[in-house]
CSV table of C-alpha atoms in Angstrom, one decimal:
chain,number,residue,atom,x,y,z
A,1,MET,CA,9.8,-6.5,48.9
A,2,THR,CA,12.4,-4.0,47.3
A,3,LYS,CA,11.9,-1.4,45.0
A,4,PRO,CA,13.4,-1.0,41.4
A,5,ALA,CA,16.8,0.2,41.3
A,6,LEU,CA,16.1,4.0,40.4
A,7,GLN,CA,17.1,4.8,36.8
A,8,GLU,CA,18.3,7.9,35.6
A,9,CYS,CA,18.3,10.0,32.3
A,10,ASP,CA,18.4,13.8,31.9
A,11,ILE,CA,15.1,14.0,30.5
A,12,LEU,CA,11.7,11.9,30.6
A,13,VAL,CA,9.0,12.6,27.5
A,14,SER,CA,6.1,11.5,28.7
A,15,GLY,CA,4.1,10.6,25.4
A,16,GLY,CA,4.9,8.8,22.1
A,17,GLY,CA,2.5,11.1,19.4
A,18,VAL,CA,4.1,13.3,17.0
A,19,ALA,CA,5.5,15.8,19.2
A,20,GLY,CA,6.5,13.6,21.8
A,21,LEU,CA,8.9,11.7,19.8
A,22,THR,CA,10.3,15.0,17.6
A,23,ALA,CA,11.0,15.7,21.8
A,24,ALA,CA,13.0,12.7,21.7
A,25,ALA,CA,14.2,13.2,18.5
A,26,LEU,CA,15.6,16.7,18.9
A,27,PHE,CA,16.8,16.7,22.7
A,28,GLY,CA,18.3,13.5,21.8
A,29,ALA,CA,20.1,15.4,18.7
A,30,ALA,CA,21.0,18.1,21.4
A,31,GLY,CA,23.3,15.4,23.5
A,32,PHE,CA,20.9,15.0,26.6
A,33,SER,CA,20.2,11.1,27.6
A,34,VAL,CA,16.1,10.6,26.9
A,35,LEU,CA,13.8,8.3,28.0
A,36,CYS,CA,10.2,8.5,25.8
A,37,VAL,CA,7.7,6.5,27.1
A,38,ASP,CA,3.9,6.3,26.0
A,39,PRO,CA,1.5,3.1,26.5
A,40,ALA,CA,-0.2,2.7,23.9
A,41,PRO,CA,2.9,1.4,20.4
A,42,PRO,CA,2.7,3.8,17.8
A,43,VAL,CA,0.5,2.8,14.6
A,44,THR,CA,2.7,2.8,11.9
A,45,GLU,CA,0.9,1.8,9.3
A,46,ALA,CA,-2.3,3.5,7.0
A,47,ASP,CA,-4.8,0.4,7.1
A,48,ARG,CA,-4.3,-0.7,10.7
A,49,PRO,CA,-6.8,-0.1,13.1
A,50,GLY,CA,-5.7,3.2,15.3
A,51,SER,CA,-3.9,4.4,12.8
A,52,ASP,CA,-3.5,8.5,12.2
A,53,LEU,CA,-5.2,9.4,9.6
A,54,ARG,CA,-5.0,13.1,9.7
A,55,SER,CA,-2.0,14.8,8.3
A,56,THR,CA,0.6,17.9,9.2
A,57,ALA,CA,1.7,20.4,7.3
A,58,PHE,CA,5.2,21.4,8.4
A,59,LEU,CA,5.5,25.4,8.1
A,60,GLN,CA,8.9,26.5,7.5
A,61,PRO,CA,10.1,27.3,10.8
A,62,SER,CA,9.0,24.1,11.7
A,63,GLN,CA,10.5,22.2,9.0
A,64,LYS,CA,14.2,24.3,10.1
A,65,LEU,CA,13.5,22.5,13.7
A,66,LEU,CA,13.2,19.1,12.0
A,67,ASP,CA,16.7,19.1,9.9
A,68,GLU,CA,18.6,20.4,13.2
A,69,ALA,CA,17.1,17.1,14.6
A,70,GLY,CA,18.2,14.9,11.9
A,71,LEU,CA,14.5,14.0,11.1
A,72,TRP,CA,14.2,15.8,7.9
A,73,THR,CA,16.1,13.7,5.6
A,74,ARG,CA,13.7,11.0,6.6
A,75,PHE,CA,10.5,13.2,6.0
A,76,ALA,CA,11.9,14.7,2.8
A,77,PRO,CA,11.2,11.6,0.5
A,78,HIS,CA,7.2,11.3,1.6
A,79,ALA,CA,6.5,15.7,1.6
A,80,ALA,CA,4.2,17.2,-0.6
A,81,PRO,CA,4.6,21.0,-0.9
A,82,LEU,CA,2.4,23.6,0.1
A,83,GLN,CA,3.3,26.7,-2.4
A,84,ILE,CA,-0.4,27.9,-2.1
A,85,MET,CA,-2.9,28.6,0.2
A,86,ARG,CA,-6.0,29.3,-1.7
A,87,ILE,CA,-9.2,30.3,0.2
A,88,VAL,CA,-12.8,29.8,-1.2
A,89,ASP,CA,-15.6,31.5,-0.1
A,90,ALA,CA,-18.5,29.1,-1.3
A,91,GLY,CA,-21.4,31.1,1.4
A,92,GLY,CA,-24.1,31.5,-0.9
A,93,PRO,CA,-27.6,30.1,-1.6
A,94,GLU,CA,-25.6,27.5,-4.0
A,95,PRO,CA,-22.5,25.0,-2.8
A,96,GLU,CA,-20.3,26.9,-5.7
A,97,PRO,CA,-17.7,28.8,-4.9
A,98,ARG,CA,-18.1,32.9,-5.2
A,99,THR,CA,-14.8,34.0,-4.2
A,100,ILE,CA,-11.2,32.5,-4.9
A,101,ARG,CA,-7.9,34.2,-3.0
A,102,ASP,CA,-4.2,32.5,-3.1
A,103,PHE,CA,-2.0,33.5,-0.8
A,104,ASP,CA,1.2,32.6,-2.3
A,105,ALA,CA,4.4,31.5,-0.8
A,106,ALA,CA,6.4,33.5,-3.4
A,107,ASP,CA,5.3,36.8,-2.0
A,108,ILE,CA,7.1,36.3,1.2
A,109,SER,CA,9.7,33.6,0.9
A,110,ASP,CA,11.6,31.5,-2.0
A,111,ALA,CA,10.0,28.5,-0.6
A,112,PRO,CA,7.0,27.0,-0.1
A,113,PHE,CA,4.5,27.8,3.2
A,114,GLY,CA,5.2,24.4,4.5
A,115,TRP,CA,5.3,20.8,3.8
A,116,ASN,CA,2.8,17.8,4.3
A,117,LEU,CA,2.9,14.3,5.3
A,118,PRO,CA,0.3,11.9,6.6
A,119,ASN,CA,0.7,11.4,10.4
A,120,TRP,CA,1.0,7.6,10.6
A,121,LEU,CA,3.8,7.9,8.3
A,122,LEU,CA,5.7,10.2,10.9
A,123,ARG,CA,5.0,8.1,13.5
A,124,ARG,CA,7.0,5.4,11.5
A,125,GLU,CA,9.9,7.4,10.6
A,126,LEU,CA,10.5,8.6,13.9
A,127,VAL,CA,10.8,5.7,15.3
A,128,ALA,CA,13.0,4.2,13.3
A,129,HIS,CA,15.0,7.1,13.9
A,130,LEU,CA,15.1,6.8,17.7
A,131,ALA,CA,16.4,3.6,17.2
A,132,GLU,CA,19.5,5.2,15.7
A,133,LEU,CA,20.0,7.2,18.5
A,134,PRO,CA,22.6,5.9,21.0
A,135,ASN,CA,21.3,8.3,23.7
A,136,VAL,CA,17.2,7.9,23.3
A,137,ASP,CA,15.6,5.1,24.9
A,138,PHE,CA,12.1,4.9,23.5
A,139,ARG,CA,9.7,2.5,25.4
A,140,PRO,CA,6.5,2.0,23.9
A,141,GLY,CA,3.8,-0.1,26.0
A,142,THR,CA,5.1,1.7,29.1
A,143,GLY,CA,2.9,4.6,30.5
A,144,THR,CA,4.0,6.9,33.5
A,145,ALA,CA,2.2,6.5,36.6
A,146,ALA,CA,3.1,8.6,39.1
A,147,LEU,CA,5.2,12.0,39.1
A,148,PHE,CA,7.4,13.4,42.5
A,149,THR,CA,9.2,16.6,42.3
A,150,ARG,CA,11.8,18.4,44.6
A,151,GLU,CA,13.7,21.5,43.9
A,152,ALA,CA,16.5,19.3,42.1
A,153,GLU,CA,15.1,16.6,40.8
A,154,ALA,CA,11.6,14.8,39.6
A,155,ARG,CA,11.5,11.2,39.9
A,156,VAL,CA,8.5,9.1,37.4
A,157,THR,CA,7.0,5.9,38.5
A,158,LEU,CA,6.2,4.3,35.5
A,159,SER,CA,3.7,1.5,34.6
A,160,ASP,CA,6.2,-1.2,34.7
A,161,GLY,CA,7.0,-0.1,38.0
A,162,ALA,CA,10.5,1.2,36.9
A,163,ARG,CA,11.7,4.1,38.8
A,164,ILE,CA,12.9,7.0,36.7
A,165,ARG,CA,15.3,10.0,38.4
A,166,THR,CA,15.5,13.1,35.4
A,167,ARG,CA,16.1,16.6,35.7
A,168,LEU,CA,13.3,17.7,33.4
A,169,VAL,CA,9.8,15.9,32.2
A,170,ILE,CA,8.5,17.3,29.0
A,171,ALA,CA,4.8,16.6,29.1
A,172,ALA,CA,3.6,15.5,25.5
A,173,ASP,CA,0.8,13.2,26.7
A,174,GLY,CA,-1.9,14.8,25.0
A,175,ARG,CA,-5.0,16.9,25.7
A,176,ASN,CA,-5.9,15.0,29.4
A,177,SER,CA,-2.3,14.9,30.4
A,178,PRO,CA,-1.5,12.5,33.5
A,179,MET,CA,1.1,14.7,34.0
A,180,ARG,CA,-0.4,18.2,33.7
A,181,GLU,CA,-2.4,16.3,36.1
A,182,ALA,CA,-0.3,15.1,38.5
A,183,ALA,CA,1.4,18.6,38.7
A,184,GLY,CA,-2.4,20.5,39.1
A,185,ILE,CA,-2.1,22.8,36.5
A,186,ALA,CA,-5.2,23.4,35.3
A,187,VAL,CA,-7.0,23.9,32.3
A,188,LYS,CA,-9.6,25.8,30.0
A,189,THR,CA,-11.4,24.0,28.1
A,190,THR,CA,-14.3,25.1,25.5
A,191,ARG,CA,-16.1,22.9,23.1
A,192,SER,CA,-17.3,24.2,20.1
A,193,GLY,CA,-20.0,21.4,19.5
A,194,GLN,CA,-18.2,20.3,15.9
A,195,LYS,CA,-16.1,17.2,15.4
A,196,ALA,CA,-13.7,17.1,11.9
A,197,LEU,CA,-13.7,14.0,9.9
A,198,ALA,CA,-10.4,12.8,8.4
A,199,PHE,CA,-9.5,11.0,5.6
A,200,ALA,CA,-7.6,10.7,2.6
A,201,VAL,CA,-9.1,10.8,-1.1
A,202,THR,CA,-7.9,10.7,-5.0
A,203,HIS,CA,-9.4,13.0,-7.5
A,204,PRO,CA,-8.7,13.6,-11.2
A,205,ILE,CA,-7.6,17.4,-11.3
A,206,PRO,CA,-4.1,17.9,-9.9
A,207,HIS,CA,-4.0,19.8,-6.7
A,208,GLU,CA,-0.7,21.7,-8.1
A,209,ASN,CA,0.8,21.9,-4.5
A,210,VAL,CA,-2.1,24.0,-3.6
A,211,SER,CA,-3.7,23.3,0.1
A,212,THR,CA,-7.3,24.3,-0.4
A,213,GLU,CA,-9.7,26.1,2.6
A,214,ILE,CA,-13.7,25.9,1.8
A,215,HIS,CA,-15.9,27.9,4.0
A,216,ARG,CA,-19.6,27.3,3.9
A,217,SER,CA,-21.2,26.5,7.6
A,218,GLY,CA,-20.5,24.4,9.8
A,219,GLY,CA,-16.5,24.7,9.6
A,220,PRO,CA,-14.2,24.7,7.1
A,221,PHE,CA,-13.6,21.6,4.7
A,222,THR,CA,-9.9,21.6,4.2
A,223,LEU,CA,-8.2,19.7,1.4
A,224,VAL,CA,-4.2,19.0,1.6
A,225,PRO,CA,-1.6,18.1,-0.9
A,226,LEU,CA,-0.6,14.2,-0.5
A,227,PRO,CA,2.0,12.6,-2.8
A,228,ASP,CA,0.0,10.8,-5.8
A,229,ARG,CA,-1.6,7.4,-4.9
A,230,GLU,CA,-1.4,4.2,-7.3
A,231,GLY,CA,-1.1,7.4,-10.3
A,232,GLN,CA,-3.8,9.2,-9.1
A,233,PRO,CA,-3.6,13.1,-7.0
A,234,SER,CA,-4.4,12.6,-3.5
A,235,SER,CA,-5.1,14.9,-0.9
A,236,ALA,CA,-5.8,14.5,2.7
A,237,VAL,CA,-8.9,16.4,4.3
A,238,VAL,CA,-10.2,17.4,7.4
A,239,TRP,CA,-14.1,18.4,6.9
A,240,MET,CA,-15.1,20.3,9.8
A,241,GLU,CA,-19.4,20.4,10.8
A,242,ASP,CA,-21.6,20.9,13.8
A,243,GLY,CA,-21.8,17.5,15.6
A,244,PRO,CA,-24.8,15.7,14.5
A,245,GLU,CA,-24.1,16.9,10.8
A,246,ALA,CA,-20.3,15.0,11.4
A,247,ALA,CA,-21.8,11.9,12.9
A,248,ARG,CA,-24.5,12.0,9.9
A,249,LEU,CA,-22.1,12.1,7.2
A,250,ALA,CA,-19.7,9.8,9.0
A,251,ALA,CA,-22.4,7.0,9.3
A,252,LEU,CA,-23.3,7.6,5.2
A,253,PRO,CA,-22.6,4.7,3.1
A,254,GLU,CA,-19.6,5.1,0.8
A,255,ALA,CA,-20.9,6.1,-2.4
A,256,GLU,CA,-23.3,8.5,-0.6
A,257,PHE,CA,-20.2,9.7,1.2
A,258,GLU,CA,-17.8,10.3,-1.6
A,259,ALA,CA,-21.4,12.6,-3.5
A,260,ALA,CA,-21.4,14.7,-0.7
A,261,MET,CA,-17.9,15.2,-0.4
A,262,THR,CA,-17.3,16.0,-3.8
A,263,ASP,CA,-20.7,18.5,-3.6
A,264,ARG,CA,-19.0,20.4,-0.5
A,265,SER,CA,-16.0,20.7,-2.4
A,266,CYS,CA,-17.6,22.6,-4.7
A,267,ALA,CA,-16.5,19.8,-7.1
A,268,LEU,CA,-13.2,21.9,-7.6
A,269,PHE,CA,-11.2,18.6,-7.9
A,270,GLY,CA,-13.6,17.0,-9.6
A,271,PRO,CA,-15.5,13.7,-8.3
A,272,LEU,CA,-14.0,12.8,-4.6
A,273,ARG,CA,-12.9,9.2,-3.8
A,274,LEU,CA,-12.3,7.9,-0.7
A,275,ALA,CA,-8.5,6.4,0.0
A,276,SER,CA,-8.9,5.6,3.2
A,277,ARG,CA,-11.2,4.8,5.9
A,278,ARG,CA,-12.5,8.0,7.6
A,279,SER,CA,-12.4,8.9,11.3
A,280,LEU,CA,-14.0,11.7,13.4
A,281,TRP,CA,-12.4,13.9,16.1
A,282,PRO,CA,-14.1,16.3,18.7
A,283,ILE,CA,-13.4,20.4,18.1
A,284,ILE,CA,-12.2,21.6,21.5
A,285,SER,CA,-10.4,24.8,22.3
A,286,GLN,CA,-8.0,24.2,25.3
A,287,THR,CA,-5.2,26.4,27.6
A,288,ALA,CA,-2.9,25.3,30.3
A,289,ALA,CA,-3.2,27.7,33.2
A,290,ARG,CA,0.8,27.8,33.1
A,291,LEU,CA,3.3,25.9,31.0
A,292,SER,CA,5.3,24.8,33.6
A,293,GLY,CA,5.5,23.3,37.0
A,294,GLU,CA,8.4,22.4,39.1
A,295,ARG,CA,10.8,20.2,37.0
A,296,LEU,CA,7.8,20.0,34.4
A,297,ALA,CA,7.5,21.3,31.2
A,298,LEU,CA,4.1,21.2,29.2
A,299,VAL,CA,4.2,20.9,25.3
A,300,ALA,CA,1.8,20.5,22.4
A,301,GLU,CA,-2.0,19.3,23.4
A,302,ALA,CA,-0.9,19.2,27.3
A,303,ALA,CA,-0.5,22.9,27.1
A,304,HIS,CA,-2.9,23.8,24.5
A,305,VAL,CA,-5.5,22.2,22.0
A,306,LEU,CA,-7.1,24.0,18.9
A,307,PRO,CA,-9.1,23.5,15.9
A,308,PRO,CA,-7.4,22.5,12.9
A,309,ILE,CA,-6.9,25.7,11.1
A,310,GLY,CA,-4.4,27.1,9.4
A,311,ALA,CA,-1.8,24.4,10.0
A,312,GLN,CA,-1.1,25.9,13.3
A,313,GLY,CA,-1.6,23.1,16.1
A,314,LEU,CA,1.5,20.5,15.9
A,315,ASN,CA,3.4,23.7,14.3
A,316,MET,CA,2.6,25.3,17.9
A,317,SER,CA,4.1,22.4,19.5
A,318,LEU,CA,7.1,22.6,17.7
A,319,ALA,CA,8.1,25.7,18.5
A,320,ASP,CA,7.4,24.8,21.9
A,321,LEU,CA,10.1,22.5,21.9
A,322,ALA,CA,12.5,24.7,20.2
A,323,CYS,CA,11.9,27.4,22.6
A,324,LEU,CA,12.5,25.0,25.6
A,325,ARG,CA,15.3,23.2,23.7
A,326,ASP,CA,17.0,27.0,23.0
A,327,LEU,CA,16.7,27.4,26.9
A,328,ALA,CA,18.2,23.9,27.5
A,329,LEU,CA,21.3,24.5,25.5
A,330,ALA,CA,21.9,28.3,26.8
A,331,ARG,CA,22.6,26.5,30.1
A,332,PRO,CA,22.9,22.7,29.5
A,333,GLU,CA,23.9,22.4,33.5
A,334,ALA,CA,20.9,24.2,34.8
A,335,LEU,CA,18.1,22.0,32.7
A,336,GLY,CA,15.0,21.9,34.2
A,337,ASP,CA,15.3,24.4,36.8
A,338,ARG,CA,12.6,26.9,38.0
A,339,GLU,CA,14.6,30.0,36.4
A,340,MET,CA,14.5,28.0,33.0
A,341,LEU,CA,11.0,26.4,33.4
A,342,ASP,CA,9.6,30.5,34.2
A,343,ALA,CA,11.4,31.9,31.2
A,344,TYR,CA,9.8,28.7,29.2
A,345,HIS,CA,6.2,30.1,30.1
A,346,ALA,CA,7.0,33.6,29.8
A,347,ALA,CA,8.4,33.7,26.0
A,348,ARG,CA,5.6,31.0,24.9
A,349,HIS,CA,2.3,31.9,27.1
A,350,GLY,CA,0.9,35.0,25.1
A,351,GLU,CA,1.6,33.7,22.0
A,352,ILE,CA,-0.1,30.8,22.2
A,353,MET,CA,-3.2,32.4,23.7
A,354,THR,CA,-3.0,35.1,21.1
A,355,ARG,CA,-2.4,32.2,18.3
A,356,VAL,CA,-5.9,29.9,20.4
A,357,THR,CA,-8.0,33.1,19.7
A,358,GLY,CA,-7.2,34.1,16.5
A,359,ILE,CA,-8.0,30.3,15.4
A,360,ASN,CA,-11.5,30.6,17.4
A,361,LEU,CA,-12.2,34.0,15.4
A,362,LEU,CA,-12.0,32.3,12.4
A,363,ASN,CA,-13.6,29.0,13.4
A,364,ARG,CA,-16.4,31.0,14.4
A,365,ALA,CA,-16.5,33.1,10.5
A,366,SER,CA,-16.0,29.5,9.0
A,367,ARG,CA,-19.2,28.4,10.9
A,368,LEU,CA,-21.8,31.1,9.5
A,369,HIS,CA,-25.4,29.9,8.5
A,370,ALA,CA,-27.4,32.9,8.2
A,371,GLN,CA,-26.9,34.2,4.5
A,372,PRO,CA,-25.9,38.2,5.3
A,373,LEU,CA,-23.1,37.2,7.9
A,374,ARG,CA,-22.1,34.8,5.1
A,375,ASP,CA,-21.9,37.7,2.5
A,376,MET,CA,-20.2,39.9,5.1
A,377,ARG,CA,-17.7,36.8,5.6
A,378,ALA,CA,-16.9,37.0,1.2
A,379,ALA,CA,-16.8,41.1,1.8
A,380,THR,CA,-13.8,41.1,4.6
A,381,LEU,CA,-11.7,38.3,2.6
A,382,ASP,CA,-12.2,40.6,-0.8
A,383,ALA,CA,-10.8,43.1,1.8
A,384,LEU,CA,-8.0,41.9,3.0
A,385,TYR,CA,-6.7,40.4,0.0
A,386,ALA,CA,-6.9,43.3,-1.9
A,387,MET,CA,-4.2,45.2,0.4
A,388,THR,CA,-0.8,43.9,-0.3
A,389,PRO,CA,1.0,44.9,2.8
A,390,VAL,CA,-1.9,43.4,4.9
A,391,ARG,CA,-2.2,39.8,2.9
A,392,ARG,CA,2.1,39.6,3.0
A,393,MET,CA,1.5,39.8,7.2
A,394,LEU,CA,-1.2,37.6,7.2
A,395,MET,CA,1.4,35.6,5.6
A,396,GLN,CA,3.9,36.3,7.9
A,397,MET,CA,2.1,35.8,11.2
A,398,GLY,CA,0.6,32.3,10.0
A,399,LEU,CA,3.9,30.9,9.5
A,400,GLY,CA,5.0,32.4,12.5
A,401,MET,CA,7.8,34.7,10.6
A,402,ARG,CA,9.1,38.3,12.7
A,403,ASP,CA,10.2,40.8,10.8
């Protein structure tokens, strides 16, 4: 039996999540021929089984990259701007606010911190955009089965038997990345024992483009603005808790769950009402030992996973893609060679490790149960907020800005 003929492309993207689809759009816009594959077709409707009910806040640097990829015109009509990041400490004996501090984007920029969109909608718009790019081939329902590399090229066998010759493989295939495993790149995984509930709500009090993160114990309860839903203000919620408590909450009848989440939100937006199903996600921290191998670059969750705090996850992934794109355009004739991929690892690995460490420290502080430690957390927030240069520096660091 003869083998299928080799197909060729400049770049093969393994993974059709938001990061993988964005990679295909970005490198397609840069003029490279791209094949993007994923074993599971993307779910592009909110109410279908398997839809991703989380949302993504694209921070300023990410919005610029999306614009360069030709995506922002599709995303903008659906995006809710995030002008203020509000930190609420509700760590007293009763679940009520005792410290509220606003970090306003106007203090450092003329633009909002970012813009929030539901993940299922991002997939819908990304798939529609890729269909318009003649040099991008998206094959949902097809995965990667094998990887063979040598100095000059990579060869990838797909789950349908197709054989691909490519100059660069971008692994955007998740925390259990098959391409990372095939390349023998090790990962370090830390399990926090937490889970996150993700869902959408409506509420009578408008969010006024304020993203609100409420700290008590178990992890933050975060409400991120969404566009109005059926005339009601709406927000995406990520509620982090210790694992057993998160499982208990996920199993509550709807009315009891709504009462619990309203209580956990300190009723800052009035009674919260579920506007979607609930999904439950394990919280881990994970980093790859290297971000590259021969003819292979790891991006997004194949490279780093961290708790959903501070909108860092996908924005770090887009920073990976921006770095790779810039290196590719600087020497397009050397796409995927050792020098390019070593430069990618050197440029991103240190910053990733720093951000993962910082987010893990914030998560530990948010989980505190002992009252004296929660009191110390509130005092630290007050002290940092009171120092204007420090407050501005923290906001700039959160956006990934550099002076």
